[in-house]
């Protein structure tokens, strides 16, 4: 059974261009009915002859660990989610806006471009677990970081 993919917390993915991109990606992912990573990868493979996207690439993008360098891959994610949710990628992103709007696709590309230019975030690690403040306590050395490593074991 596939693990449930969850939107990263602000602790794991702080505010910024990358988070804005991931929040938009998650909006389309939810509209699409939360397909599995395999379903997303299969849809990209079926719809695009020039490239594929692995489950790991998709997972890392969904968690904000990476931003697809290739705009075609970013667009493929967007288009697969739009297709599954029957969302027109060319309709206005904010149709009720009084000062004009832009198509969803243009807004998506803008978020992707800004996220790509932003340096990767440094997640905030957990507090000290040594007992007596951040310097350790009762002769213990400073607490080691217990932040989870997101790199695959290979």
Short mmCIF file of N, CA and C in Angstrom, two decimals:
data_model
loop_
_atom_site.label_atom_id
_atom_site.label_comp_id
_atom_site.label_asym_id
_atom_site.label_seq_id
_atom_site.Cartn_x
_atom_site.Cartn_y
_atom_site.Cartn_z
N UNK A 1 0.83 -1.18 0.00
CA UNK A 1 0.00 0.00 0.00
C UNK A 1 0.88 1.24 0.00
N UNK A 2 0.53 2.22 -0.81
CA UNK A 2 1.31 3.44 -0.94
C UNK A 2 1.15 4.31 0.31
N UNK A 3 2.25 4.96 0.70
CA UNK A 3 2.18 5.90 1.81
C UNK A 3 1.41 7.14 1.38
N UNK A 4 0.75 7.76 2.33
CA UNK A 4 0.03 8.99 2.05
C UNK A 4 1.04 10.12 1.96
N UNK A 5 0.98 10.84 0.87
CA UNK A 5 1.85 11.98 0.67
C UNK A 5 1.20 13.18 1.35
N UNK A 6 1.98 13.92 2.13
CA UNK A 6 1.44 15.06 2.86
C UNK A 6 2.18 16.34 2.47
N UNK A 7 1.42 17.41 2.44
CA UNK A 7 1.99 18.73 2.17
C UNK A 7 3.02 19.04 3.25
N UNK A 8 4.22 19.51 2.87
CA UNK A 8 5.23 19.81 3.88
C UNK A 8 4.80 20.96 4.79
N UNK A 9 5.18 20.85 6.05
CA UNK A 9 4.88 21.91 7.01
C UNK A 9 5.78 23.12 6.74
N UNK A 10 5.46 24.25 7.36
CA UNK A 10 6.32 25.43 7.21
C UNK A 10 7.68 25.20 7.86
N UNK A 11 7.73 24.31 8.82
CA UNK A 11 9.02 23.98 9.43
C UNK A 11 9.91 23.26 8.42
N UNK A 12 9.31 22.37 7.63
CA UNK A 12 10.07 21.62 6.63
C UNK A 12 10.31 22.42 5.35
N UNK A 13 9.38 23.31 5.03
CA UNK A 13 9.49 24.13 3.82
C UNK A 13 9.03 25.54 4.16
N UNK A 14 9.99 26.40 4.56
CA UNK A 14 9.64 27.76 4.99
C UNK A 14 9.02 28.59 3.86
N UNK A 15 8.38 29.70 4.26
CA UNK A 15 7.79 30.62 3.30
C UNK A 15 8.83 31.08 2.29
N UNK A 16 8.39 31.26 1.06
CA UNK A 16 9.27 31.72 -0.01
C UNK A 16 8.74 31.25 -1.35
N UNK A 17 9.51 31.50 -2.38
CA UNK A 17 9.09 31.15 -3.74
C UNK A 17 8.90 29.65 -3.91
N UNK A 18 9.78 28.86 -3.29
CA UNK A 18 9.66 27.40 -3.41
C UNK A 18 8.36 26.92 -2.76
N UNK A 19 8.04 27.45 -1.60
CA UNK A 19 6.79 27.05 -0.94
C UNK A 19 5.58 27.47 -1.77
N UNK A 20 5.62 28.67 -2.35
CA UNK A 20 4.52 29.12 -3.20
C UNK A 20 4.30 28.14 -4.36
N UNK A 21 5.40 27.69 -4.97
CA UNK A 21 5.32 26.72 -6.06
C UNK A 21 4.71 25.40 -5.58
N UNK A 22 5.18 24.92 -4.44
CA UNK A 22 4.70 23.65 -3.90
C UNK A 22 3.23 23.76 -3.49
N UNK A 23 2.83 24.88 -2.90
CA UNK A 23 1.42 25.05 -2.54
C UNK A 23 0.52 25.01 -3.77
N UNK A 24 0.97 25.63 -4.85
CA UNK A 24 0.18 25.60 -6.10
C UNK A 24 0.14 24.18 -6.66
N UNK A 25 1.27 23.48 -6.61
CA UNK A 25 1.33 22.09 -7.07
C UNK A 25 0.35 21.24 -6.27
N UNK A 26 0.32 21.43 -4.96
CA UNK A 26 -0.59 20.67 -4.10
C UNK A 26 -2.05 21.01 -4.37
N UNK A 27 -2.33 22.26 -4.71
CA UNK A 27 -3.70 22.63 -5.05
C UNK A 27 -4.18 21.80 -6.24
N UNK A 28 -3.37 21.70 -7.27
CA UNK A 28 -3.75 20.91 -8.45
C UNK A 28 -3.75 19.42 -8.14
N UNK A 29 -2.82 18.97 -7.31
CA UNK A 29 -2.77 17.56 -6.91
C UNK A 29 -4.06 17.16 -6.20
N UNK A 30 -4.52 18.00 -5.29
CA UNK A 30 -5.77 17.71 -4.58
C UNK A 30 -6.97 17.74 -5.52
N UNK A 31 -7.02 18.71 -6.42
CA UNK A 31 -8.10 18.78 -7.40
C UNK A 31 -8.15 17.51 -8.25
N UNK A 32 -6.97 16.95 -8.51
CA UNK A 32 -6.86 15.76 -9.36
C UNK A 32 -7.23 14.48 -8.61
N UNK A 33 -7.57 14.59 -7.34
CA UNK A 33 -7.98 13.41 -6.58
C UNK A 33 -6.84 12.68 -5.89
N UNK A 34 -5.71 13.37 -5.69
CA UNK A 34 -4.55 12.80 -4.99
C UNK A 34 -4.09 11.48 -5.62
N UNK A 35 -3.75 11.49 -6.91
CA UNK A 35 -3.28 10.25 -7.54
C UNK A 35 -1.97 9.78 -6.90
N UNK A 36 -1.70 8.49 -7.01
CA UNK A 36 -0.44 7.95 -6.49
C UNK A 36 0.72 8.45 -7.34
N UNK A 37 1.90 8.36 -6.78
CA UNK A 37 3.09 8.74 -7.54
C UNK A 37 3.22 7.91 -8.80
N UNK A 38 2.87 6.62 -8.71
CA UNK A 38 2.94 5.75 -9.88
C UNK A 38 1.95 6.20 -10.96
N UNK A 39 0.75 6.57 -10.55
CA UNK A 39 -0.25 7.05 -11.51
C UNK A 39 0.22 8.33 -12.20
N UNK A 40 0.85 9.21 -11.45
CA UNK A 40 1.37 10.45 -12.03
C UNK A 40 2.48 10.14 -13.02
N UNK A 41 3.43 9.29 -12.60
CA UNK A 41 4.54 8.92 -13.48
C UNK A 41 4.03 8.23 -14.75
N UNK A 42 3.05 7.35 -14.60
CA UNK A 42 2.48 6.66 -15.76
C UNK A 42 1.80 7.63 -16.71
N UNK A 43 1.07 8.61 -16.16
CA UNK A 43 0.38 9.60 -17.00
C UNK A 43 1.38 10.45 -17.77
N UNK A 44 2.47 10.83 -17.11
CA UNK A 44 3.50 11.61 -17.80
C UNK A 44 4.13 10.78 -18.90
N UNK A 45 4.44 9.53 -18.59
CA UNK A 45 5.05 8.63 -19.58
C UNK A 45 4.13 8.43 -20.78
N UNK A 46 2.82 8.32 -20.54
CA UNK A 46 1.86 8.09 -21.62
C UNK A 46 1.65 9.35 -22.47
N UNK A 47 1.71 10.52 -21.85
CA UNK A 47 1.40 11.76 -22.57
C UNK A 47 2.60 12.44 -23.21
N UNK A 48 3.81 12.09 -22.78
CA UNK A 48 5.00 12.78 -23.27
C UNK A 48 6.01 11.77 -23.78
N UNK A 49 6.37 11.90 -25.05
CA UNK A 49 7.33 10.97 -25.65
C UNK A 49 8.77 11.36 -25.36
N UNK A 50 9.03 12.64 -25.14
CA UNK A 50 10.40 13.13 -25.04
C UNK A 50 11.06 12.85 -23.69
N UNK A 51 10.28 12.59 -22.65
CA UNK A 51 10.87 12.40 -21.32
C UNK A 51 9.91 11.65 -20.42
N UNK A 52 10.44 11.25 -19.27
CA UNK A 52 9.63 10.64 -18.22
C UNK A 52 9.98 11.33 -16.91
N UNK A 53 9.21 11.06 -15.89
CA UNK A 53 9.50 11.56 -14.54
C UNK A 53 9.34 10.38 -13.59
N UNK A 54 10.37 10.10 -12.82
CA UNK A 54 10.31 8.98 -11.88
C UNK A 54 9.44 9.33 -10.69
N UNK A 55 9.00 8.30 -9.97
CA UNK A 55 8.22 8.53 -8.75
C UNK A 55 9.03 9.35 -7.76
N UNK A 56 10.33 9.11 -7.67
CA UNK A 56 11.17 9.84 -6.73
C UNK A 56 11.28 11.32 -7.12
N UNK A 57 11.41 11.59 -8.40
CA UNK A 57 11.45 12.99 -8.86
C UNK A 57 10.16 13.70 -8.51
N UNK A 58 9.04 13.03 -8.73
CA UNK A 58 7.73 13.61 -8.43
C UNK A 58 7.59 13.83 -6.92
N UNK A 59 7.98 12.83 -6.13
CA UNK A 59 7.88 12.93 -4.67
C UNK A 59 8.70 14.10 -4.15
N UNK A 60 9.92 14.23 -4.63
CA UNK A 60 10.79 15.31 -4.17
C UNK A 60 10.25 16.68 -4.56
N UNK A 61 9.63 16.77 -5.74
CA UNK A 61 9.00 18.04 -6.15
C UNK A 61 7.80 18.34 -5.26
N UNK A 62 7.00 17.33 -4.97
CA UNK A 62 5.80 17.51 -4.14
C UNK A 62 6.17 17.95 -2.71
N UNK A 63 7.33 17.53 -2.24
CA UNK A 63 7.77 17.89 -0.89
C UNK A 63 8.63 19.15 -0.86
N UNK A 64 8.91 19.71 -2.04
CA UNK A 64 9.72 20.92 -2.11
C UNK A 64 11.20 20.68 -1.93
N UNK A 65 11.62 19.42 -2.00
CA UNK A 65 13.04 19.10 -1.87
C UNK A 65 13.81 19.55 -3.10
N UNK A 66 13.15 19.47 -4.26
CA UNK A 66 13.74 19.93 -5.51
C UNK A 66 12.66 20.67 -6.30
N UNK A 67 13.12 21.47 -7.23
CA UNK A 67 12.25 22.10 -8.22
C UNK A 67 12.72 21.56 -9.55
N UNK A 68 11.82 21.03 -10.37
CA UNK A 68 12.26 20.49 -11.66
C UNK A 68 13.04 21.54 -12.46
N UNK A 69 14.25 21.19 -12.86
CA UNK A 69 15.08 22.11 -13.63
C UNK A 69 14.50 22.29 -15.03
N UNK A 70 13.97 21.22 -15.56
CA UNK A 70 13.39 21.23 -16.90
C UNK A 70 11.95 21.73 -16.82
N UNK A 71 11.67 22.83 -17.49
CA UNK A 71 10.32 23.38 -17.49
C UNK A 71 9.29 22.41 -18.06
N UNK A 72 9.72 21.52 -18.96
CA UNK A 72 8.79 20.54 -19.52
C UNK A 72 8.30 19.57 -18.45
N UNK A 73 9.17 19.21 -17.51
CA UNK A 73 8.76 18.31 -16.43
C UNK A 73 7.79 19.03 -15.50
N UNK A 74 8.10 20.27 -15.16
CA UNK A 74 7.19 21.06 -14.31
C UNK A 74 5.83 21.21 -15.00
N UNK A 75 5.86 21.52 -16.29
CA UNK A 75 4.60 21.66 -17.04
C UNK A 75 3.84 20.34 -17.12
N UNK A 76 4.57 19.23 -17.24
CA UNK A 76 3.91 17.92 -17.32
C UNK A 76 3.14 17.63 -16.04
N UNK A 77 3.74 17.92 -14.88
CA UNK A 77 3.03 17.73 -13.61
C UNK A 77 1.76 18.56 -13.59
N UNK A 78 1.88 19.82 -13.94
CA UNK A 78 0.74 20.73 -13.98
C UNK A 78 -0.34 20.22 -14.92
N UNK A 79 0.05 19.83 -16.12
CA UNK A 79 -0.92 19.41 -17.12
C UNK A 79 -1.59 18.08 -16.77
N UNK A 80 -0.84 17.16 -16.18
CA UNK A 80 -1.44 15.89 -15.75
C UNK A 80 -2.50 16.15 -14.68
N UNK A 81 -2.19 17.01 -13.72
CA UNK A 81 -3.17 17.33 -12.67
C UNK A 81 -4.37 18.07 -13.25
N UNK A 82 -4.14 18.99 -14.18
CA UNK A 82 -5.26 19.71 -14.81
C UNK A 82 -6.15 18.73 -15.58
N UNK A 83 -5.52 17.83 -16.31
CA UNK A 83 -6.29 16.86 -17.10
C UNK A 83 -7.14 15.97 -16.20
N UNK A 84 -6.54 15.47 -15.12
CA UNK A 84 -7.27 14.59 -14.19
C UNK A 84 -8.41 15.31 -13.47
N UNK A 85 -8.24 16.61 -13.25
CA UNK A 85 -9.26 17.37 -12.52
C UNK A 85 -10.22 18.12 -13.45
N UNK A 86 -10.00 17.94 -14.75
CA UNK A 86 -10.83 18.64 -15.75
C UNK A 86 -10.76 20.16 -15.56
N UNK A 87 -9.56 20.64 -15.26
CA UNK A 87 -9.30 22.07 -15.10
C UNK A 87 -8.64 22.57 -16.38
N UNK A 88 -9.17 23.62 -16.96
CA UNK A 88 -8.59 24.20 -18.17
C UNK A 88 -7.35 25.00 -17.78
N UNK A 89 -6.15 24.57 -18.23
CA UNK A 89 -4.93 25.28 -17.85
C UNK A 89 -4.84 26.68 -18.44
N UNK A 90 -5.68 26.98 -19.43
CA UNK A 90 -5.63 28.29 -20.07
C UNK A 90 -6.69 29.26 -19.56
N UNK A 91 -7.53 28.82 -18.60
CA UNK A 91 -8.52 29.74 -18.05
C UNK A 91 -7.84 30.67 -17.05
N UNK A 92 -8.49 31.78 -16.74
CA UNK A 92 -7.94 32.74 -15.79
C UNK A 92 -7.73 32.09 -14.43
N UNK A 93 -6.59 32.38 -13.83
CA UNK A 93 -6.28 31.85 -12.50
C UNK A 93 -7.23 32.43 -11.46
N UNK A 94 -7.53 33.71 -11.57
CA UNK A 94 -8.46 34.39 -10.66
C UNK A 94 -9.57 35.01 -11.50
N UNK A 95 -10.59 34.25 -11.87
CA UNK A 95 -11.62 34.76 -12.78
C UNK A 95 -12.43 35.93 -12.22
N UNK A 96 -12.51 36.08 -10.92
CA UNK A 96 -13.30 37.16 -10.32
C UNK A 96 -12.48 38.42 -10.05
N UNK A 97 -11.24 38.41 -10.46
CA UNK A 97 -10.37 39.56 -10.20
C UNK A 97 -10.83 40.78 -10.99
N UNK A 98 -10.89 41.91 -10.32
CA UNK A 98 -11.33 43.15 -10.97
C UNK A 98 -10.21 43.80 -11.79
N UNK A 99 -8.97 43.53 -11.42
CA UNK A 99 -7.86 44.18 -12.12
C UNK A 99 -7.21 43.27 -13.16
N UNK A 100 -7.94 42.33 -13.67
CA UNK A 100 -7.39 41.43 -14.68
C UNK A 100 -6.77 40.21 -14.04
N UNK A 101 -6.55 39.24 -14.82
CA UNK A 101 -5.98 37.99 -14.33
C UNK A 101 -5.03 37.47 -15.40
N UNK A 102 -4.45 36.36 -15.11
CA UNK A 102 -3.60 35.70 -16.10
C UNK A 102 -3.98 34.23 -16.14
N UNK A 103 -3.72 33.59 -17.26
CA UNK A 103 -4.06 32.17 -17.36
C UNK A 103 -3.32 31.34 -16.31
N UNK A 104 -3.96 30.27 -15.89
CA UNK A 104 -3.35 29.36 -14.92
C UNK A 104 -1.95 28.95 -15.36
N UNK A 105 -1.79 28.62 -16.64
CA UNK A 105 -0.50 28.16 -17.16
C UNK A 105 0.59 29.23 -16.97
N UNK A 106 0.26 30.49 -17.24
CA UNK A 106 1.25 31.56 -17.08
C UNK A 106 1.61 31.75 -15.61
N UNK A 107 0.62 31.67 -14.73
CA UNK A 107 0.88 31.80 -13.29
C UNK A 107 1.76 30.65 -12.83
N UNK A 108 1.48 29.44 -13.30
CA UNK A 108 2.27 28.25 -12.96
C UNK A 108 3.72 28.45 -13.37
N UNK A 109 3.93 28.90 -14.61
CA UNK A 109 5.30 29.09 -15.11
C UNK A 109 6.03 30.17 -14.30
N UNK A 110 5.31 31.20 -13.89
CA UNK A 110 5.91 32.25 -13.08
C UNK A 110 6.35 31.71 -11.72
N UNK A 111 5.49 30.92 -11.07
CA UNK A 111 5.85 30.32 -9.78
C UNK A 111 7.04 29.38 -9.94
N UNK A 112 7.04 28.57 -10.99
CA UNK A 112 8.14 27.63 -11.24
C UNK A 112 9.45 28.39 -11.42
N UNK A 113 9.42 29.44 -12.23
CA UNK A 113 10.63 30.20 -12.51
C UNK A 113 11.20 30.84 -11.24
N UNK A 114 10.33 31.43 -10.41
CA UNK A 114 10.80 32.04 -9.16
C UNK A 114 11.34 30.99 -8.20
N UNK A 115 10.68 29.84 -8.13
CA UNK A 115 11.14 28.77 -7.24
C UNK A 115 12.49 28.23 -7.68
N UNK A 116 12.69 28.15 -8.97
CA UNK A 116 13.96 27.64 -9.51
C UNK A 116 15.11 28.57 -9.16
N UNK A 117 14.85 29.86 -9.11
CA UNK A 117 15.89 30.84 -8.82
C UNK A 117 16.21 30.94 -7.33
N UNK A 118 15.31 30.50 -6.47
CA UNK A 118 15.51 30.61 -5.03
C UNK A 118 16.41 29.48 -4.53
N UNK A 119 17.29 29.80 -3.61
CA UNK A 119 18.15 28.78 -3.01
C UNK A 119 17.30 27.79 -2.22
N UNK A 120 17.71 26.52 -2.18
CA UNK A 120 16.95 25.54 -1.40
C UNK A 120 16.88 25.95 0.07
N UNK A 121 15.73 25.70 0.71
CA UNK A 121 15.59 26.09 2.12
C UNK A 121 16.39 25.18 3.03
N UNK A 122 16.75 25.71 4.18
CA UNK A 122 17.38 24.92 5.21
C UNK A 122 16.33 24.68 6.28
N UNK A 123 15.85 23.42 6.40
CA UNK A 123 14.80 23.16 7.39
C UNK A 123 15.30 23.44 8.80
N UNK A 124 14.40 23.89 9.64
CA UNK A 124 14.71 24.14 11.04
C UNK A 124 14.73 22.80 11.74
N UNK A 125 15.84 22.49 12.40
CA UNK A 125 15.94 21.21 13.09
C UNK A 125 15.19 21.22 14.41
N UNK A 126 15.00 20.06 15.00
CA UNK A 126 14.31 19.98 16.29
C UNK A 126 15.17 20.59 17.39
N UNK A 127 14.54 20.96 18.47
CA UNK A 127 15.26 21.54 19.60
C UNK A 127 16.18 20.51 20.26
N UNK A 128 16.96 20.97 21.20
CA UNK A 128 17.88 20.11 21.91
C UNK A 128 17.12 19.02 22.67
N UNK A 129 17.70 17.84 22.67
CA UNK A 129 17.09 16.74 23.41
C UNK A 129 17.99 16.28 24.55
N UNK A 130 19.03 17.11 24.87
CA UNK A 130 19.97 16.67 25.89
C UNK A 130 19.53 16.98 27.31
N UNK A 131 18.52 17.83 27.49
CA UNK A 131 18.00 18.02 28.82
C UNK A 131 18.25 19.36 29.46
N UNK A 132 19.41 19.97 29.30
CA UNK A 132 19.73 21.21 29.99
C UNK A 132 20.07 22.31 29.01
N UNK A 133 19.16 22.68 28.17
CA UNK A 133 19.42 23.74 27.21
C UNK A 133 20.17 23.23 26.00
N UNK A 134 20.57 24.15 25.17
CA UNK A 134 21.18 23.75 23.91
C UNK A 134 22.61 23.26 24.05
N UNK A 135 23.26 23.54 25.16
CA UNK A 135 24.64 23.13 25.32
C UNK A 135 24.81 21.75 25.93
N UNK A 136 23.75 21.05 26.13
CA UNK A 136 23.85 19.74 26.77
C UNK A 136 23.64 19.90 28.25
N UNK A 137 23.68 18.84 28.96
CA UNK A 137 23.46 18.92 30.39
C UNK A 137 24.12 17.76 31.10
N UNK A 138 24.56 18.00 32.29
CA UNK A 138 25.17 17.00 33.16
C UNK A 138 26.24 16.19 32.47
N UNK A 139 27.16 16.92 31.88
CA UNK A 139 28.30 16.24 31.28
C UNK A 139 28.03 15.63 29.92
N UNK A 140 26.87 15.84 29.37
CA UNK A 140 26.62 15.28 28.04
C UNK A 140 27.13 16.25 26.99
N UNK A 141 27.47 15.72 25.85
CA UNK A 141 27.88 16.58 24.75
C UNK A 141 26.64 17.24 24.16
N UNK A 142 26.86 18.24 23.34
CA UNK A 142 25.73 18.93 22.70
C UNK A 142 24.89 17.92 21.93
N UNK A 143 23.61 18.17 21.92
CA UNK A 143 22.68 17.24 21.25
C UNK A 143 23.00 17.16 19.76
N UNK A 144 22.95 15.95 19.26
CA UNK A 144 23.14 15.76 17.83
C UNK A 144 21.85 16.07 17.10
N UNK A 145 21.99 16.57 15.89
CA UNK A 145 20.79 16.86 15.09
C UNK A 145 20.11 15.55 14.75
N UNK A 146 18.81 15.52 14.99
CA UNK A 146 18.06 14.31 14.66
C UNK A 146 17.13 14.56 13.49
N UNK A 147 17.46 15.58 12.68
CA UNK A 147 16.62 15.86 11.51
C UNK A 147 16.67 14.68 10.55
N UNK A 148 15.54 14.33 10.03
CA UNK A 148 15.45 13.20 9.10
C UNK A 148 16.17 13.54 7.80
N UNK A 149 16.88 12.57 7.28
CA UNK A 149 17.55 12.73 6.00
C UNK A 149 16.60 12.29 4.91
N UNK A 150 16.42 13.12 3.89
CA UNK A 150 15.48 12.81 2.81
C UNK A 150 16.15 12.14 1.62
N UNK A 151 17.43 11.88 1.71
CA UNK A 151 18.12 11.24 0.60
C UNK A 151 17.82 9.75 0.59
N UNK A 152 17.63 9.16 -0.59
CA UNK A 152 17.40 7.72 -0.65
C UNK A 152 18.66 6.97 -0.21
N UNK A 153 18.52 5.74 0.26
CA UNK A 153 19.65 5.00 0.81
C UNK A 153 20.60 4.42 -0.23
N UNK A 154 20.50 4.82 -1.47
CA UNK A 154 21.38 4.28 -2.51
C UNK A 154 22.18 5.36 -3.17
#
